[in-house]
XYZ file of C-alpha atoms in Angstrom:
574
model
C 39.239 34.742 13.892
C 40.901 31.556 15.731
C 38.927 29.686 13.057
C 40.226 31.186 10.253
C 43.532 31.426 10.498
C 43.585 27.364 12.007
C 41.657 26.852 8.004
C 43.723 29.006 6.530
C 46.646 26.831 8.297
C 45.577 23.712 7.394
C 44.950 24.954 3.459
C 48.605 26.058 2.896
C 49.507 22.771 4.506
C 47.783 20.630 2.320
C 48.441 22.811 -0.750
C 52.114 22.994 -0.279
C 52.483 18.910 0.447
C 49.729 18.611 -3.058
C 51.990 21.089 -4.674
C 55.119 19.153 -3.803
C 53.821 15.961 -4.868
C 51.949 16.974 -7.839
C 53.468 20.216 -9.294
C 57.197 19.369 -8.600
C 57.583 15.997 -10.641
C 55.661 17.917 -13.653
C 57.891 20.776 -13.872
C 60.987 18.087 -13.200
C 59.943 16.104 -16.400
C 59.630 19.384 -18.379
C 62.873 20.057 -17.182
C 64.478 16.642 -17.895
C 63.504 16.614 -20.782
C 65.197 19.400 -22.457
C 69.077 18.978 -20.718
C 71.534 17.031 -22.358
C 72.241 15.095 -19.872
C 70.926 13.740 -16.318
C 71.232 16.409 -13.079
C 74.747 16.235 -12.233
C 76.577 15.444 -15.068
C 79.074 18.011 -15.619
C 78.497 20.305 -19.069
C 74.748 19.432 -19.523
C 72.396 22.334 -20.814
C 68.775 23.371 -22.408
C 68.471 21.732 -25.697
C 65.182 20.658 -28.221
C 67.575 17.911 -29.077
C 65.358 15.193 -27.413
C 62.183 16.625 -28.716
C 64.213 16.803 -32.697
C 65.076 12.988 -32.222
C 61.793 11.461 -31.055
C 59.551 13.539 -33.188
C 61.649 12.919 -36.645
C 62.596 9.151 -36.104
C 60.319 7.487 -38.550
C 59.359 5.108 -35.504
C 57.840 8.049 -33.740
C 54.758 7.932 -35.764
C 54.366 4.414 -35.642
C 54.956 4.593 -32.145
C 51.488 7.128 -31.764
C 49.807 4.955 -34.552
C 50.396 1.950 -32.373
C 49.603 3.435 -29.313
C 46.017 5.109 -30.474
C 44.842 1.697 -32.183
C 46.018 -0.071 -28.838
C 44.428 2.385 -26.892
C 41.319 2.674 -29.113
C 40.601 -0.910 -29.488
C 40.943 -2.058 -26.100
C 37.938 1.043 -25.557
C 35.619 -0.791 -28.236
C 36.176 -4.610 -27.145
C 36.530 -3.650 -22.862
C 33.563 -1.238 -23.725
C 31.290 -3.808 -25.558
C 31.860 -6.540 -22.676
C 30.996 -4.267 -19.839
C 28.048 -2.706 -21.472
C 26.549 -5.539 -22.433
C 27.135 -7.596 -19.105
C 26.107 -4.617 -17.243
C 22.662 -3.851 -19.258
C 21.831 -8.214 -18.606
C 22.094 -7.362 -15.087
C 20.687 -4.207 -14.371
C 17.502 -3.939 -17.507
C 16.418 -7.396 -18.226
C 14.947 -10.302 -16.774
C 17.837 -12.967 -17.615
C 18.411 -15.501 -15.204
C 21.604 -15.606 -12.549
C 21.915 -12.015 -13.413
C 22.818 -11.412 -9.592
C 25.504 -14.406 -10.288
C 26.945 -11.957 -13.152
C 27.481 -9.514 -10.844
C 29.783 -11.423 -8.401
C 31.321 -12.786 -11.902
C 31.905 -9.408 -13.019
C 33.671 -7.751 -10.546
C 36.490 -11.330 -10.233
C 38.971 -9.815 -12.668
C 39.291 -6.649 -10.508
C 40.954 -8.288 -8.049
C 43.306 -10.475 -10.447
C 46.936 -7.946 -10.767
C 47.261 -6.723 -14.701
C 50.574 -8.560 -15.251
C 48.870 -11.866 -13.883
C 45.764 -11.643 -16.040
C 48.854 -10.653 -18.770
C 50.568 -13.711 -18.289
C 47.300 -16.384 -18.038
C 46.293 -15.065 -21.603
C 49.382 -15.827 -22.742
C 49.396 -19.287 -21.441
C 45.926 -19.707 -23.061
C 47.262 -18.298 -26.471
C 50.442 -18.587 -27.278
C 51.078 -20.438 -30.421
C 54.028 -22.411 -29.142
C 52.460 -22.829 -25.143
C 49.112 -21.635 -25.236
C 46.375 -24.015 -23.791
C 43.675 -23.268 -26.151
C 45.833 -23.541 -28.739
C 47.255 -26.984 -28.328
C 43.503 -28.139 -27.345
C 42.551 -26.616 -30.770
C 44.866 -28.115 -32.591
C 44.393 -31.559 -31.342
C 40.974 -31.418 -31.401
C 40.147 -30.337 -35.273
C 43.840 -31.680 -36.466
C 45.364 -27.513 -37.631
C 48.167 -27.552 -38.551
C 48.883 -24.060 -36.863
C 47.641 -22.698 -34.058
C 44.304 -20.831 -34.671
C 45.182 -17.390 -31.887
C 47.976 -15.704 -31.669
C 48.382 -13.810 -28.518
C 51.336 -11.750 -30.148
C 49.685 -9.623 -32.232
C 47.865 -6.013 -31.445
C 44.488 -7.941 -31.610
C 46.103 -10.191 -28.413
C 46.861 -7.505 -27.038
C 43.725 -5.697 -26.853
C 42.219 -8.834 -25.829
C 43.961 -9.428 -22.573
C 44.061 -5.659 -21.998
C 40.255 -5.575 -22.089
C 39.836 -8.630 -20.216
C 41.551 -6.710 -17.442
C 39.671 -3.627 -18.073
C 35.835 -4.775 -18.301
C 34.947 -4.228 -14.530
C 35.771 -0.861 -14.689
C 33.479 -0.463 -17.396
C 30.967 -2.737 -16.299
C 30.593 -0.822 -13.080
C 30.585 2.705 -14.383
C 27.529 1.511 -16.888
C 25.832 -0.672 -14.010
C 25.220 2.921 -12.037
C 24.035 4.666 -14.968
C 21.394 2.128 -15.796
C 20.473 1.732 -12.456
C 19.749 5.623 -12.530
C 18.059 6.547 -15.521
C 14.340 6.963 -15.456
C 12.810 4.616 -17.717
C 9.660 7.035 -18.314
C 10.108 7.717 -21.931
C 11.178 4.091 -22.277
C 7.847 3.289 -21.190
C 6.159 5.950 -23.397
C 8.325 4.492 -26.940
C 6.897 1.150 -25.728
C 3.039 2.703 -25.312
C 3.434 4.111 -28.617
C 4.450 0.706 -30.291
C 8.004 0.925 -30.514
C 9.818 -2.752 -30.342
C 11.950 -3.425 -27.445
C 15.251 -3.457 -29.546
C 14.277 0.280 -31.333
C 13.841 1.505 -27.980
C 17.007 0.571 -26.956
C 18.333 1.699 -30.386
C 16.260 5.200 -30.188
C 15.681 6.109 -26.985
C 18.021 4.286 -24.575
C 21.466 4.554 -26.223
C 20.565 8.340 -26.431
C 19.772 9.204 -23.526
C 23.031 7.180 -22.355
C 25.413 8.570 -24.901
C 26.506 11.229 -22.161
C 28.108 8.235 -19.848
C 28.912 5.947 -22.425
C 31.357 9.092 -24.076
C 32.895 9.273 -20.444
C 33.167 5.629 -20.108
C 35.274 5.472 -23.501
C 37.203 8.553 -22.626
C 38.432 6.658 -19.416
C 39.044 3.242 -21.069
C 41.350 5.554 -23.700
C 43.271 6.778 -21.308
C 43.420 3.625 -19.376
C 44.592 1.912 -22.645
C 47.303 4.849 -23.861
C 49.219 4.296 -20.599
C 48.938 0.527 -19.785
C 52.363 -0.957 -19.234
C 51.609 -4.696 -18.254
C 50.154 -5.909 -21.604
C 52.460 -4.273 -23.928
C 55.624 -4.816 -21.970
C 54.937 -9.134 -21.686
C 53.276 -9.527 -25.072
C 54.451 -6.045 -27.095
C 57.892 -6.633 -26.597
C 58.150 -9.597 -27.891
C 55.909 -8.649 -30.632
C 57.841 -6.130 -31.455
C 54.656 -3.827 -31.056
C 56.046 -0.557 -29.441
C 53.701 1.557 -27.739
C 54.779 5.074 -25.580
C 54.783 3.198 -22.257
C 57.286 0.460 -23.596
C 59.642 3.333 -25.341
C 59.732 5.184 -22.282
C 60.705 2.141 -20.271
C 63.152 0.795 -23.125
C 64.784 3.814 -23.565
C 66.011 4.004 -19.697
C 66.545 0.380 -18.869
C 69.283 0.400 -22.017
C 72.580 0.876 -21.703
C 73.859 3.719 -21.820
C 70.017 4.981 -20.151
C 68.477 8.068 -22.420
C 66.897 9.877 -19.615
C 66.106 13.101 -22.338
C 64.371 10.759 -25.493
C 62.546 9.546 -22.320
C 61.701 12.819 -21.140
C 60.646 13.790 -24.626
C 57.988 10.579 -25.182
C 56.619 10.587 -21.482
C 55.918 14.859 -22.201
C 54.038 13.527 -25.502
C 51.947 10.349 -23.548
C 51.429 13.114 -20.817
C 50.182 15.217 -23.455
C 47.560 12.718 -25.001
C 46.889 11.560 -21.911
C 45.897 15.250 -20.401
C 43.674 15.530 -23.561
C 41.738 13.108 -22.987
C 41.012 14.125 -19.249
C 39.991 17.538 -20.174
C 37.704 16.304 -22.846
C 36.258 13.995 -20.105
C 35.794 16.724 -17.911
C 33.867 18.755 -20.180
C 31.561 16.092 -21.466
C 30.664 15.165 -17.434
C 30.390 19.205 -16.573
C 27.677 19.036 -19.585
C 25.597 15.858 -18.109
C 23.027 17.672 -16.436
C 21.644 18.608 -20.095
C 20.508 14.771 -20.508
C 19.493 14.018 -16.895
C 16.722 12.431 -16.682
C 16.594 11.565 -12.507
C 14.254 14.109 -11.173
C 12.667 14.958 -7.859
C 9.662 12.622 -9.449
C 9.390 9.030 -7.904
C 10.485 6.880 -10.390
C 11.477 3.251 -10.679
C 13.998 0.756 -13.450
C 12.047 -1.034 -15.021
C 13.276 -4.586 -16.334
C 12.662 -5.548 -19.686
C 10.986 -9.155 -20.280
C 13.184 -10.545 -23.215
C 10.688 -13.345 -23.780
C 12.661 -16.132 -24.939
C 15.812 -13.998 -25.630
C 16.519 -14.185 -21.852
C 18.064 -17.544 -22.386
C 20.468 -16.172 -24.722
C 21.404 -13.645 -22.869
C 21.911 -15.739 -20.531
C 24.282 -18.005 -22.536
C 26.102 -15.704 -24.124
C 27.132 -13.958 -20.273
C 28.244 -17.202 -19.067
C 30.075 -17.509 -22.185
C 32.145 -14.299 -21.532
C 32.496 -15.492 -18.024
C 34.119 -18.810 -19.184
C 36.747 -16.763 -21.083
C 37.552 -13.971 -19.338
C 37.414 -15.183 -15.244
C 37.033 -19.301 -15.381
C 39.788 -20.213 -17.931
C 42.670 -17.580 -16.832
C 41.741 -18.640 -12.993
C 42.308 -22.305 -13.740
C 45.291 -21.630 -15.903
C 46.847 -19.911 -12.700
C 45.862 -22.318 -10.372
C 47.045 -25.488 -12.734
C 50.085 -23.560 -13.929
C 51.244 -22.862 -9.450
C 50.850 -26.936 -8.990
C 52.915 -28.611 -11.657
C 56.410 -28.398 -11.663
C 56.293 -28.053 -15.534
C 53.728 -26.131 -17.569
C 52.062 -28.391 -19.619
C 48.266 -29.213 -21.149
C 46.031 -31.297 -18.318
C 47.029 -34.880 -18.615
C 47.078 -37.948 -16.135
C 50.676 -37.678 -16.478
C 51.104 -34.104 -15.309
C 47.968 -34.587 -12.311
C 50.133 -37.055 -10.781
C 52.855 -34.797 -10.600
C 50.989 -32.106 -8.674
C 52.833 -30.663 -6.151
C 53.061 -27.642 -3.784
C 57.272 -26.817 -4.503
C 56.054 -23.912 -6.495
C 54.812 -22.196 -3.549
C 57.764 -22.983 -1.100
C 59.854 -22.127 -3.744
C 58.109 -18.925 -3.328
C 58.133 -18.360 0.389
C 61.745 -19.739 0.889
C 62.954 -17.479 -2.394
C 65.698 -14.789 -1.439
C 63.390 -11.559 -2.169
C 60.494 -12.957 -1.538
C 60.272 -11.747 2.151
C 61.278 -8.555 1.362
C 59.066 -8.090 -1.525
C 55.702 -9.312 0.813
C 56.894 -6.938 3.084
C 57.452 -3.776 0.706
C 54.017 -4.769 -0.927
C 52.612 -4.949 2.108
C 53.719 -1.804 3.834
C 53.210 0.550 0.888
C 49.802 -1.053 0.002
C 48.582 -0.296 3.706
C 50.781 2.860 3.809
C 49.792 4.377 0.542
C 45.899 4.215 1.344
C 46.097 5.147 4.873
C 47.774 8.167 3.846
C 46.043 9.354 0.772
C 42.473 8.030 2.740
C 43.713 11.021 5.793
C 45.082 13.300 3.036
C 41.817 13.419 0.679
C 39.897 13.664 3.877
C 41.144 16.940 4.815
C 41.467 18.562 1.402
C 37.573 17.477 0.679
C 36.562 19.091 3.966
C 38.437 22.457 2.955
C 36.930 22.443 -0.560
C 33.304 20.886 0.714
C 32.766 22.595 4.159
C 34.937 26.231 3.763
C 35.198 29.294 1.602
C 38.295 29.669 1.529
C 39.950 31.312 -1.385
C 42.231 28.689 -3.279
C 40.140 25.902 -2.374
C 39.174 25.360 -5.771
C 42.865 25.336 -6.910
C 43.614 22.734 -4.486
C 40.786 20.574 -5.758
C 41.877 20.556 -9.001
C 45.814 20.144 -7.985
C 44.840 17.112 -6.624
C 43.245 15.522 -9.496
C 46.378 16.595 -11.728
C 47.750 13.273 -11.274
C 45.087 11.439 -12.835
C 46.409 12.464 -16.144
C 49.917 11.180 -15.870
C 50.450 7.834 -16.928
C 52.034 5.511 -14.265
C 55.100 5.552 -16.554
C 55.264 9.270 -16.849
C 55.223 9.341 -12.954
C 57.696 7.146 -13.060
C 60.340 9.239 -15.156
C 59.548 12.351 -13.440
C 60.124 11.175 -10.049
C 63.568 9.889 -11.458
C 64.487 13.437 -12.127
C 63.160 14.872 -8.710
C 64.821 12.187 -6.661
C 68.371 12.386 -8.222
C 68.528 16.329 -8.304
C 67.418 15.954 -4.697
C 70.242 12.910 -4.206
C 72.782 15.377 -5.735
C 71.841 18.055 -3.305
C 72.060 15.686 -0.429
C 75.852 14.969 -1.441
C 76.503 18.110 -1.459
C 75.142 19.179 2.290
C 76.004 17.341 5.045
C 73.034 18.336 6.651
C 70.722 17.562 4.000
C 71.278 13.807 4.253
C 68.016 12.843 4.642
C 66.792 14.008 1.009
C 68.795 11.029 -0.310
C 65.620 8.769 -0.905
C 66.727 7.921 -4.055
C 66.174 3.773 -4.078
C 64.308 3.561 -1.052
C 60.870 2.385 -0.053
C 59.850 5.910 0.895
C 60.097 7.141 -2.747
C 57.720 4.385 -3.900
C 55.227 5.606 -1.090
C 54.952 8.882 -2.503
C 54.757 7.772 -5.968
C 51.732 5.532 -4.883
C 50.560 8.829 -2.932
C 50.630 11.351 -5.718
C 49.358 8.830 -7.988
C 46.459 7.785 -6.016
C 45.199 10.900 -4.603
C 42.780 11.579 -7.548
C 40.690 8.364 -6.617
C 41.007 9.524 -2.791
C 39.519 12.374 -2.930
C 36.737 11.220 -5.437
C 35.601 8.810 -2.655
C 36.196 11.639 0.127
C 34.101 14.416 -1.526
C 31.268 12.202 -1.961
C 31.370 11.030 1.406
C 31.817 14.615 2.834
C 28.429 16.310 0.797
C 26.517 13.492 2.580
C 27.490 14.892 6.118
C 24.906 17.518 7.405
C 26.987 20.470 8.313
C 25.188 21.051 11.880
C 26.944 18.003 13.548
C 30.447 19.595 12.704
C 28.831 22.860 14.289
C 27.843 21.389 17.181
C 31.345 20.214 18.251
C 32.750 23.042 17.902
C 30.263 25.089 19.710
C 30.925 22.841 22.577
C 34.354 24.018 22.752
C 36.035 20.575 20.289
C 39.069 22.053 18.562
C 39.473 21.431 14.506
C 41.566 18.362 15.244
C 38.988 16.548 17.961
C 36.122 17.519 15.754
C 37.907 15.896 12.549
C 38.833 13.174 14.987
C 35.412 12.469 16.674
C 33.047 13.488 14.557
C 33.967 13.721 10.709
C 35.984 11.036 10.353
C 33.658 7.990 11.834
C 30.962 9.404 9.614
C 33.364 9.526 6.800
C 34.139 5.883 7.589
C 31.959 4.311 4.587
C 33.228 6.425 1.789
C 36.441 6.260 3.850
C 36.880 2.211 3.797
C 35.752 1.769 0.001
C 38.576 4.173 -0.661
C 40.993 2.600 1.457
C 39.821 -0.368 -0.316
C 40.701 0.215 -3.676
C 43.893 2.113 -3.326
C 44.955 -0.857 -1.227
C 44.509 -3.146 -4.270
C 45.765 -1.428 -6.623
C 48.734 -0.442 -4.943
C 50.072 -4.130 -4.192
C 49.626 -5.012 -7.827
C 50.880 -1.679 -9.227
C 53.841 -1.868 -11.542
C 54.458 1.254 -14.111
C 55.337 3.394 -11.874
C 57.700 0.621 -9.451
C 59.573 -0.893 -12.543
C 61.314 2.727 -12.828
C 62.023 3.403 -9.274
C 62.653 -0.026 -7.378
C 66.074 -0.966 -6.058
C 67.166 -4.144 -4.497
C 65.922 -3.725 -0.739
C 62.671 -2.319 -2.424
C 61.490 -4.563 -4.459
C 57.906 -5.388 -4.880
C 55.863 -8.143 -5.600
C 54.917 -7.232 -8.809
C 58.327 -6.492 -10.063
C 59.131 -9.779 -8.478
C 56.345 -11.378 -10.873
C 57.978 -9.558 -13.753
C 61.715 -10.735 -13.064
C 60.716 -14.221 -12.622
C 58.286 -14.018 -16.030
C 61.435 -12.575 -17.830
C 63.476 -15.292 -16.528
C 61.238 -17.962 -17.768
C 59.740 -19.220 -14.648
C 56.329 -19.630 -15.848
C 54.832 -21.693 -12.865
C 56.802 -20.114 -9.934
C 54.942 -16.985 -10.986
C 51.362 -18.539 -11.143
C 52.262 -19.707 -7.522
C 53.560 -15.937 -6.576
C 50.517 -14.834 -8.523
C 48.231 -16.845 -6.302
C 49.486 -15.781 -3.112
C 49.067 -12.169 -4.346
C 45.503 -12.614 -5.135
C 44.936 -14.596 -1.736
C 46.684 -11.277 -0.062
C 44.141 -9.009 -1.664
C 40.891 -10.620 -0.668
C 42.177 -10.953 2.848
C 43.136 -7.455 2.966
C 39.595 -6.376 1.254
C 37.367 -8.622 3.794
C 39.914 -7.632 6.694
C 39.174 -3.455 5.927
C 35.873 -3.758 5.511
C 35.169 -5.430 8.644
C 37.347 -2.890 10.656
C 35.701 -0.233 8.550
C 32.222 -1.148 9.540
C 33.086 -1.599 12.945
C 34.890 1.419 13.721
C 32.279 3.517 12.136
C 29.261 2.145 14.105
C 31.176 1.988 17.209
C 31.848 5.465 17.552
């Protein structure tokens, strides 16, 4: 009975905090966005006023056209990259294949709005390396790329994108039994109408969820169109949204109205995904059988494989990394010259670290990155071991509460915490005792952005971890007189350590370079150092932000190779 009610405890605990940071900002930006005006402005009331304006301004509908070519572009070209680098490694016999792995996973690491602004110092027409190289070389008159155009767009987009992809298709290779593979082959079939009959079939299952996540990755990606859109003039949702509150005077309802129709699309998509990955099982082809990959021998193809994946490499990891790198040692961005190499210096990067903000910004980016993961890492623990190990009712509804916020663009979040945090500002003003809901432009409302909208991948990594762990050991604590708390202490949590640390991992990364959801919410004191990227990009200092961008990336690693050693270590130890 003790037992019960301490699970039936800790699941209203962990459903009201979800609730809170899931539920609330939804029914806020429904809220928002049909008032005339923002909480606390005397006379505002309900109106469809918002909803009237976006939807019947002509530039709505080029606004979704936009948007869904952006979006489904960036699927095709991110999807054909990955795919193809991750069949090379994982089916055939080309050489340096494990070298494609390493090479694959580099652009992870590299923050969006860096691997943003390297393409556009590769293809710019007026700056762009490649460009001027081109130019020179077969004597054009004008430049043959043009980074400001939808196709630029979904080029650097992808570029930033293919990992994802890449890994996703790596494990579903690495899975499938090649049996009837083997059979097509027996029977004469060519290697290449295999693939074409039998392979891509018997794939189609994870290469529809793949695209469904690239979509949605694509319809609410702020980076890309924000530094090359913009100035395109290429509107998308995300840079509406952020347009239409960052002008004077802000429209926090036409906001409300777009980020309800992204949110919208957005929630489509996941809901298609989720019934397409509830339906796998139907083309499973992993059995209780031994089985084993087999690798195909391309013959002579192997070579060209080979070629081409270096190739891709070139473009998409070598020449944005040395554009970076040459771009944070010159004190002028310029093409490679003898001139410009004796120049090289290292006042970009104490520029940098003696730059007002820049200590506070480290800081900030710091704290929430370790902050954010911690906490979501601890959250996601418990709510997988109520919906793994107990039978509680609700359990389920807490499950999918959680993953809610994987369908709300960083934008959206962005918008509806705006609304939460000022209503809760205005009540502050109004208590004297309710003070401390003021977090209106603080550090702490970033945190719990970064929370609610990294608690889907938390408790992905969680629930995984927490099937793997035999029930008995849990038992056995507790039969020995351990409380709930000691037993989650001692016992689950050290074997939860691996899933644990990969977790902590990537939330940790992609909260120091996250920006969608910051760019709405930041003040002063809490700036970040990826807003700090953006202001100095929008003030024209190209190679102070390669240096910044540098650092950043330096950060990351050291963070990554820092938590997976304590990870490791902490999980054997005890």
């Amino acid at each position: 009975m003790r037992r019960i009610n301490s699970q039936t405890l800790i699941l209203v605990g962990a459903s009201l905090f979800v609730l809170y940071l899931a539920g609330v900002p939804l029914v806020m930006l429904l809220y928002g966005s049909v008032r005339t005006a923002p909480i606390g402005e005397p006379g505002a009331a309900y109106t469809i006023e918002n909803y009237v304006k976006a939807y019947f301004d002509k530039e709505f509908y080029l606004l979704l056209l936009n948007s869904l070519y952006y979006a489904l572009g960036t699927c095709i070209v991110t999807f054909l990259i990955g795919t193809y680098l991750a069949w090379v490694s994982e089916r055939t016999n080309t050489p340096f294949k494990k070298l494609f792995v390493v090479m694959s996973l580099i652009p992870f690491i590299i923050p969006g709005i860096l691997s943003t602004i390297s393409w556009i110092l590769l293809l710019s027409p007026k700056i762009g390396l490649i460009n001027i190289v081109l130019k020179e070389l077969l004597g054009l008159e004008q430049p043959p790329f043009n980074i400001y155009s939808m196709w630029g767009m979904i080029w650097a987009e992808a570029i930033h994108l293919y990992p994802l992809v890449f890994l996703l298709m790596s494990a579903a290779f690495r899975n499938m039994d090649t049996s009837l593979e083997e059979a097509a082959l027996t029977a004469g079939s060519s290697t290449w109408s295999t693939l074409r009959r039998i392979t891509l079939p018997l794939m189609r299952p994870a290469m529809v969820s793949v695209l469904l996540i690239i979509f949605i990755r694509g319809i609410e990606a702020f980076e890309v169109p924000a530094l090359i859109g913009v100035p395109a003039k290429i509107s998308v949702f995300t840079t509406k949204i952020f347009l239409a509150i960052h002008q004077f005077p802000s429209d926090f309802g036409l906001a409300g109205a777009y980020a309800v129709t992204l949110l919208a699309i957005s929630t489509a998509g996941v809901l298609i995904y989720g019934r397409i990955t509830r339906r796998e099982e139907r083309y499973a082809t992993v059995t209780g059988k031994g089985y084993r990959p087999r690798v195909i021998d391309l013959g002579g193809w192997k070579y060209v494989t080979c070629a081409i994946s270096f190739f891709i490499f070139f473009l998409a990891v070598i020449l944005p990394v040395f554009v970076l790198l040459w771009s944070s040692f010159i004190p002028y961005y310029g093409v490679p010259s003898r001139e410009l190499m004796a120049k090289m210096t290292l006042g970009n990067y104490q520029y940098i670290l003696t730059y007002p903000l820049a200590i506070t910004a480290f800081k900030n980016s710091f704290y929430l990155s370790l902050g954010s993961a911690t906490l979501v890492m601890l959250l996601t623990s418990v709510i997988a071991w109520i919906t793994v190990r107990t039978r509680i009712p609700g359990r389920a509804f807490l499950d999918n509460m959680t993953f809610i916020p994987i369908a709300m663009p960083g934008i959206v979040l962005g918008v509806s915490l705006i609304w939460v945090y000022l209503t809760l500002a205005r009540v502050a003003e109004s208590s004297r005792f309710l003070g401390f809901l003021n977090l209106y432009g603080t550090i702490w409302v970033l945190l719990l952005a970064y929370i609610t909208k990294f608690m889907p991948y938390g408790i992905r990594a969680a629930s995984a971890s927490m099937i793997q762990i035999n029930k008995e050991l849990e038992e056995a604590s507790m039969t020995a007189g351990g409380t709930w708390f000691q037993t989650f202490k001692k016992v689950i949590l050290p074997l939860l350590m691996p899933g644990f640390t990969a977790g902590w991992i990537y939330i940790s990364i992609i909260a120091l370079r996250e920006l969608s959801t910051s760019i709405l919410l930041y003040s002063y004191n809490s700036t970040v150092l990826s807003i700090m990227a953006f202001d100095l990009w929008e003030g024209g200092q190209y190679t102070y932000v390669c240096a910044l961008g540098v650092l950043m990336v330096l950060l990351l690693v050291a963070m990554a190779f820092t938590a997976r050693k304590l990870g490791a270590k902490i999980g054997i130890a005890e």
